[in-house]
Short mmCIF file of C-alpha atoms and ligand atoms in Angstrom, two decimals:
data_model
loop_
_atom_site.label_atom_id
_atom_site.label_comp_id
_atom_site.label_asym_id
_atom_site.label_seq_id
_atom_site.Cartn_x
_atom_site.Cartn_y
_atom_site.Cartn_z
CA MET A 1 93.07 14.54 30.84
CA SER A 2 91.94 18.14 30.72
CA ALA A 3 94.16 20.64 28.93
CA HIS A 4 96.28 22.69 31.29
CA ARG A 5 95.87 26.46 31.25
CA ALA A 6 99.26 28.12 31.58
CA ARG A 7 99.71 29.97 34.87
CA LYS A 8 101.61 33.19 34.57
CA ARG A 9 102.74 33.30 38.18
CA PHE A 10 104.60 30.01 37.67
CA GLY A 11 106.33 31.31 34.53
CA GLN A 12 104.67 28.66 32.42
CA HIS A 13 105.68 28.62 28.76
CA PHE A 14 105.48 25.07 27.52
CA LEU A 15 107.79 23.84 24.79
CA HIS A 16 105.84 22.42 21.89
CA ASP A 17 108.50 22.34 19.19
CA ALA A 18 109.72 18.75 18.77
CA TYR A 19 112.85 19.86 16.92
CA VAL A 20 113.91 22.14 19.77
CA VAL A 21 113.22 19.35 22.28
CA SER A 22 115.38 16.96 20.26
CA ARG A 23 118.25 19.46 20.12
CA ILE A 24 118.09 19.95 23.89
CA VAL A 25 118.07 16.22 24.55
CA ALA A 26 120.94 15.68 22.08
CA ALA A 27 122.99 18.37 23.83
CA PHE A 28 122.33 16.79 27.23
CA ALA A 29 122.79 13.23 25.92
CA PRO A 30 121.58 11.23 28.93
CA ALA A 31 123.23 7.85 29.22
CA ARG A 32 120.91 4.86 29.26
CA ASP A 33 120.25 4.10 32.93
CA GLU A 34 121.51 7.49 34.04
CA THR A 35 119.51 9.20 36.80
CA ILE A 36 118.85 12.84 35.96
CA VAL A 37 116.84 15.71 37.40
CA GLU A 38 114.39 17.86 35.46
CA ILE A 39 113.20 21.17 36.90
CA GLY A 40 109.77 22.41 35.86
CA PRO A 41 108.58 19.48 33.71
CA GLY A 42 105.25 21.21 33.07
CA THR A 43 103.16 19.21 30.64
CA GLY A 44 106.04 16.80 30.07
CA MET A 45 107.18 17.43 26.49
CA LEU A 46 110.85 17.39 27.48
CA THR A 47 110.25 14.77 30.17
CA ARG A 48 108.92 12.27 27.65
CA ALA A 49 111.90 12.79 25.37
CA LEU A 50 114.26 12.31 28.33
CA LEU A 51 112.48 9.12 29.43
CA ALA A 52 112.70 7.82 25.88
CA THR A 53 116.49 7.76 26.17
CA GLY A 54 116.18 5.19 28.97
CA ALA A 55 117.15 7.63 31.72
CA THR A 56 115.48 7.73 35.12
CA VAL A 57 114.03 11.21 35.69
CA HIS A 58 113.42 12.97 39.00
CA ALA A 59 111.02 15.74 37.99
CA ILE A 60 110.52 18.72 40.33
CA GLU A 61 107.32 20.67 39.65
CA LEU A 62 105.83 23.47 41.75
CA ASP A 63 102.37 23.49 40.16
CA ARG A 64 100.47 20.78 42.05
CA ASP A 65 98.03 20.14 39.20
CA LEU A 66 100.87 19.52 36.76
CA ALA A 67 102.81 17.40 39.25
CA ALA A 68 99.72 15.26 39.83
CA THR A 69 99.16 14.60 36.14
CA LEU A 70 102.77 14.26 34.94
CA GLU A 71 102.94 10.52 35.36
CA ALA A 72 99.80 10.01 33.28
CA ARG A 73 101.15 12.40 30.64
CA CYS A 74 104.34 10.35 30.40
CA ALA A 75 102.68 6.93 30.35
CA GLY A 76 103.45 4.80 27.34
CA VAL A 77 106.73 6.44 26.37
CA ASP A 78 108.55 4.07 24.06
CA MET A 79 111.94 3.41 25.58
CA GLY A 80 112.87 0.71 23.10
CA ALA A 81 114.25 -2.76 23.80
CA GLY A 82 111.24 -3.64 25.96
CA VAL A 83 112.27 -1.21 28.70
CA ASP A 84 109.36 -0.19 30.88
CA VAL A 85 108.80 3.42 31.84
CA ASP A 86 107.42 2.31 35.21
CA GLY A 87 109.48 3.53 38.13
CA ARG A 88 111.67 5.62 35.88
CA LEU A 89 109.79 8.84 36.54
CA ILE A 90 109.81 10.12 40.09
CA VAL A 91 107.69 13.24 40.51
CA HIS A 92 108.48 15.67 43.32
CA SER A 93 105.70 18.17 43.89
CA ALA A 94 108.01 20.84 45.27
CA ASP A 95 109.63 24.25 44.85
CA ALA A 96 112.99 23.78 43.13
CA THR A 97 114.37 26.96 44.72
CA ARG A 98 114.06 25.25 48.13
CA PHE A 99 114.57 21.65 47.11
CA ASP A 100 117.42 19.75 48.80
CA PHE A 101 119.24 18.33 45.76
CA GLY A 102 121.67 16.52 48.06
CA THR A 103 118.90 14.00 48.81
CA LEU A 104 118.91 12.86 45.16
CA ALA A 105 122.67 12.52 44.78
CA GLY A 106 123.57 8.92 44.11
CA ALA A 107 126.91 7.48 43.14
CA GLY A 108 128.13 10.54 41.25
CA PRO A 109 127.16 14.16 40.81
CA LEU A 110 123.69 14.78 39.40
CA ARG A 111 123.03 16.25 36.00
CA VAL A 112 120.13 18.70 35.92
CA ILE A 113 118.07 19.90 32.98
CA GLY A 114 115.11 22.21 32.58
CA ASN A 115 113.16 24.76 30.66
CA LEU A 116 113.23 27.02 33.68
CA PRO A 117 110.60 29.43 34.92
CA TYR A 118 112.32 32.70 33.98
CA ASN A 119 110.95 34.64 36.93
CA VAL A 120 113.02 32.59 39.41
CA SER A 121 115.96 31.57 37.21
CA THR A 122 118.72 33.53 38.95
CA PRO A 123 117.89 32.47 42.54
CA LEU A 124 117.43 28.93 41.24
CA LEU A 125 120.91 28.90 39.67
CA PHE A 126 122.51 30.08 42.92
CA HIS A 127 120.49 27.56 44.93
CA LEU A 128 121.79 24.78 42.66
CA LEU A 129 125.36 26.00 42.95
CA ASP A 130 124.99 26.01 46.72
CA ALA A 131 124.30 22.27 46.53
CA GLY A 132 128.04 22.05 45.84
CA SER A 133 129.41 18.75 44.65
CA ALA A 134 125.91 17.19 44.43
CA ILE A 135 125.48 18.85 41.01
CA GLY A 136 127.71 17.90 38.11
CA GLU A 137 126.27 19.66 35.09
CA MET A 138 123.25 21.77 34.21
CA LEU A 139 121.57 22.39 30.88
CA PHE A 140 118.95 25.09 31.01
CA MET A 141 116.64 27.07 28.82
CA LEU A 142 116.67 30.65 30.04
CA GLN A 143 115.92 34.10 28.78
CA ARG A 144 118.55 34.95 26.15
CA GLU A 145 119.44 38.16 27.95
CA VAL A 146 120.32 36.17 31.08
CA VAL A 147 122.33 33.58 29.16
CA ASP A 148 124.27 36.35 27.41
CA ARG A 149 125.14 37.78 30.81
CA LEU A 150 126.13 34.42 32.24
CA ALA A 151 128.49 33.83 29.32
CA ALA A 152 129.85 37.37 28.80
CA ALA A 153 133.57 38.14 28.76
CA PRO A 154 135.03 41.26 30.44
CA ASP A 155 134.83 44.47 28.45
CA THR A 156 131.73 43.44 26.51
CA ALA A 157 128.27 45.00 26.79
CA ASP A 158 126.69 42.02 28.58
CA TYR A 159 129.38 41.59 31.25
CA ALA A 160 127.80 42.24 34.64
CA ARG A 161 127.84 41.21 38.28
CA LEU A 162 126.00 37.99 37.33
CA SER A 163 128.77 37.10 34.82
CA VAL A 164 131.45 37.42 37.49
CA MET A 165 129.54 35.54 40.20
CA MET A 166 128.61 32.65 37.91
CA GLN A 167 131.94 32.37 36.15
CA LEU A 168 133.63 32.14 39.53
CA ARG A 169 131.75 28.90 40.08
CA CYS A 170 130.96 27.46 36.63
CA ASP A 171 132.14 27.03 33.12
CA VAL A 172 129.43 28.65 31.02
CA GLU A 173 128.73 27.63 27.44
CA LYS A 174 125.89 29.17 25.44
CA LEU A 175 124.53 26.57 23.01
CA PHE A 176 121.74 28.04 20.86
CA ASP A 177 118.81 30.46 20.76
CA VAL A 178 115.16 29.45 20.71
CA ALA A 179 112.48 31.71 19.22
CA PRO A 180 109.30 32.53 21.21
CA GLY A 181 107.19 30.47 18.77
CA ALA A 182 108.63 27.23 20.15
CA PHE A 183 106.57 27.78 23.31
CA SER A 184 102.93 27.93 24.20
CA PRO A 185 102.08 30.59 25.17
CA PRO A 186 105.04 32.33 23.50
CA PRO A 187 107.15 34.36 25.94
CA LYS A 188 107.88 38.02 25.13
CA VAL A 189 111.61 37.32 24.89
CA THR A 190 113.96 35.08 22.94
CA SER A 191 115.33 32.15 24.91
CA SER A 192 118.71 30.41 24.89
CA VAL A 193 120.03 27.06 25.98
CA VAL A 194 123.10 27.16 28.20
CA ARG A 195 125.37 24.51 29.67
CA LEU A 196 126.80 25.20 33.13
CA VAL A 197 129.49 22.99 34.58
CA PRO A 198 130.41 23.69 38.20
CA ARG A 199 134.17 24.09 38.52
CA THR A 200 135.99 21.46 40.52
CA VAL A 201 139.10 23.65 40.73
CA ALA A 202 138.65 27.29 41.76
CA PRO A 203 139.75 29.65 38.94
CA VAL A 204 141.08 32.17 41.48
CA ARG A 205 142.23 31.98 45.09
CA LEU A 206 139.91 33.81 47.48
CA ARG A 207 140.67 34.75 51.05
CA ASP A 208 136.97 35.08 51.81
CA PRO A 209 134.19 34.28 49.29
CA ALA A 210 131.78 36.61 51.10
CA GLN A 211 134.24 39.46 50.71
CA PHE A 212 134.49 38.70 46.98
CA ALA A 213 130.69 38.79 46.60
CA ASN A 214 130.60 42.04 48.53
CA ILE A 215 133.25 43.80 46.46
CA VAL A 216 131.69 42.67 43.17
CA ARG A 217 128.32 43.98 44.32
CA LEU A 218 129.80 47.33 45.32
CA ALA A 219 131.95 47.65 42.20
CA PHE A 220 128.91 47.13 39.94
CA ALA A 221 126.54 49.36 41.95
CA HIS A 222 126.74 51.93 39.14
CA PRO A 223 128.09 50.00 36.15
CA ARG A 224 128.78 53.11 34.06
CA LYS A 225 130.75 54.83 36.80
CA THR A 226 134.41 54.25 37.57
CA LEU A 227 135.79 51.96 40.26
CA LYS A 228 137.03 55.06 42.04
CA ASN A 229 133.43 56.21 42.28
CA ASN A 230 131.82 52.89 43.16
CA LEU A 231 134.45 52.00 45.74
CA ARG A 232 134.67 55.41 47.41
CA GLY A 233 135.08 54.91 51.15
CA VAL A 234 135.90 51.25 50.63
CA ILE A 235 139.27 51.27 48.97
CA ALA A 236 141.47 54.29 48.28
CA ASP A 237 142.74 55.20 44.80
CA ASP A 238 146.32 54.58 45.88
CA ALA A 239 145.43 51.13 47.13
CA LEU A 240 143.79 50.38 43.76
CA ARG A 241 146.93 51.54 41.96
CA ALA A 242 149.05 49.40 44.26
CA LEU A 243 146.99 46.43 43.07
CA GLN A 244 147.78 47.43 39.46
CA ILE A 245 144.15 48.42 38.89
CA ASP A 246 143.56 51.87 37.41
CA PRO A 247 140.90 53.67 39.53
CA VAL A 248 139.28 55.22 36.47
CA ARG A 249 138.41 51.87 34.93
CA ARG A 250 134.77 50.82 34.84
CA PRO A 251 133.74 47.63 36.70
CA GLY A 252 132.85 45.92 33.43
CA THR A 253 136.50 45.87 32.35
CA LEU A 254 137.80 43.84 35.29
CA THR A 255 138.62 40.16 34.92
CA LEU A 256 137.76 37.54 37.52
CA GLU A 257 141.41 37.57 38.54
CA GLU A 258 141.33 41.34 39.08
CA PHE A 259 138.17 41.13 41.19
CA ALA A 260 139.88 38.42 43.25
CA ARG A 261 142.91 40.70 43.72
CA LEU A 262 140.59 43.47 44.93
CA ALA A 263 138.67 41.17 47.26
CA ASN A 264 141.83 39.70 48.75
CA ALA A 265 143.31 43.11 49.55
CA GLU A 266 143.02 44.56 53.01
CA PHE A 267 140.42 47.30 53.08
CA ARG A 268 137.70 48.66 55.27
CA THR A 269 134.65 46.40 55.07
CA VAL A 270 131.37 48.10 54.41
N1 SAH B 301 109.64 22.18 30.89
C1 SAH B 301 108.26 22.42 30.51
C2 SAH B 301 107.62 23.64 31.21
C3 SAH B 301 108.43 24.90 31.25
S1 SAH B 301 107.61 26.22 31.97
C4 SAH B 301 108.19 22.49 29.01
O1 SAH B 301 109.22 22.73 28.41
O2 SAH B 301 107.13 22.31 28.44
C5 SAH B 301 108.28 26.26 33.58
C6 SAH B 301 107.77 25.15 34.49
O3 SAH B 301 108.37 25.31 35.78
C7 SAH B 301 106.27 25.16 34.70
O4 SAH B 301 105.80 23.86 34.63
C8 SAH B 301 106.11 25.71 36.13
O5 SAH B 301 104.95 25.28 36.78
C9 SAH B 301 107.36 25.19 36.79
N2 SAH B 301 107.82 25.97 37.94
C10 SAH B 301 107.69 27.30 38.18
N3 SAH B 301 108.31 27.65 39.32
C11 SAH B 301 108.87 26.51 39.82
C12 SAH B 301 109.64 26.21 40.99
N4 SAH B 301 109.97 27.16 41.86
N5 SAH B 301 110.03 24.92 41.18
C13 SAH B 301 109.70 23.95 40.30
N6 SAH B 301 108.98 24.17 39.19
C14 SAH B 301 108.57 25.43 38.95
#
């Protein structure tokens, strides 16, 4: 098989560090006979390690050349106890940001893993969350900066609109950092592994989820400015005070519960 030349437009940075792969697989801990989904299998370093646990892997790969050769790259994986790899790798030559994950859901929610293409990671996360109860847990390698945002608590430097929107829907747990040298070619940034578990019980009550998304977007339009400033024309200072939210606070100090209080209040929609 010819060596694959990494394509920049597909965000290709292939893992080549066996220790990092083993840590990722240990954190995901597929059960023998579990059916899992891998996004962006690339040259199959992680895929092989996943297959070796005895799991069945649905691999979704956008690059047609890589999708076409993945099965051959994964041939001969030792699964122990005479288990055959045949039929345990199902390759989907497709765009994960448009893929209908509901079609793969079996008995229970799917667990999804991947060293994601960083250029599409945020839309991909929201696309997965939109699959609702089809997805049970996700373990992803992402840019560290993005993981730090996903996991950030209010009133810290990394807390942003993305933190609020993800934490509304998932439990976020940052696991560990991975240096650029673990990849080929090395990315310019440090990466991190994160576990995301969609919430089965909403952490806050929302009158209208779209209204919540709207208010969070507006509130963070200028993160260094006050709420009073960002929400001018949307909600009056007195109304903010009535909600027990000081108008001179910055958006990055509000908890999920406070954003919910704002979103549930009656105000002029913009
Ligand atoms: N997991 C592999 C490769 C990671 S690089 C490894 O660790 O070695 C990211 C991979 O995602 C590449 O294989 C790239 O072709 C693929 N990819 C990029 N955009 C994608 C998309 N929208 N849907 C599915 N796969 C995608």
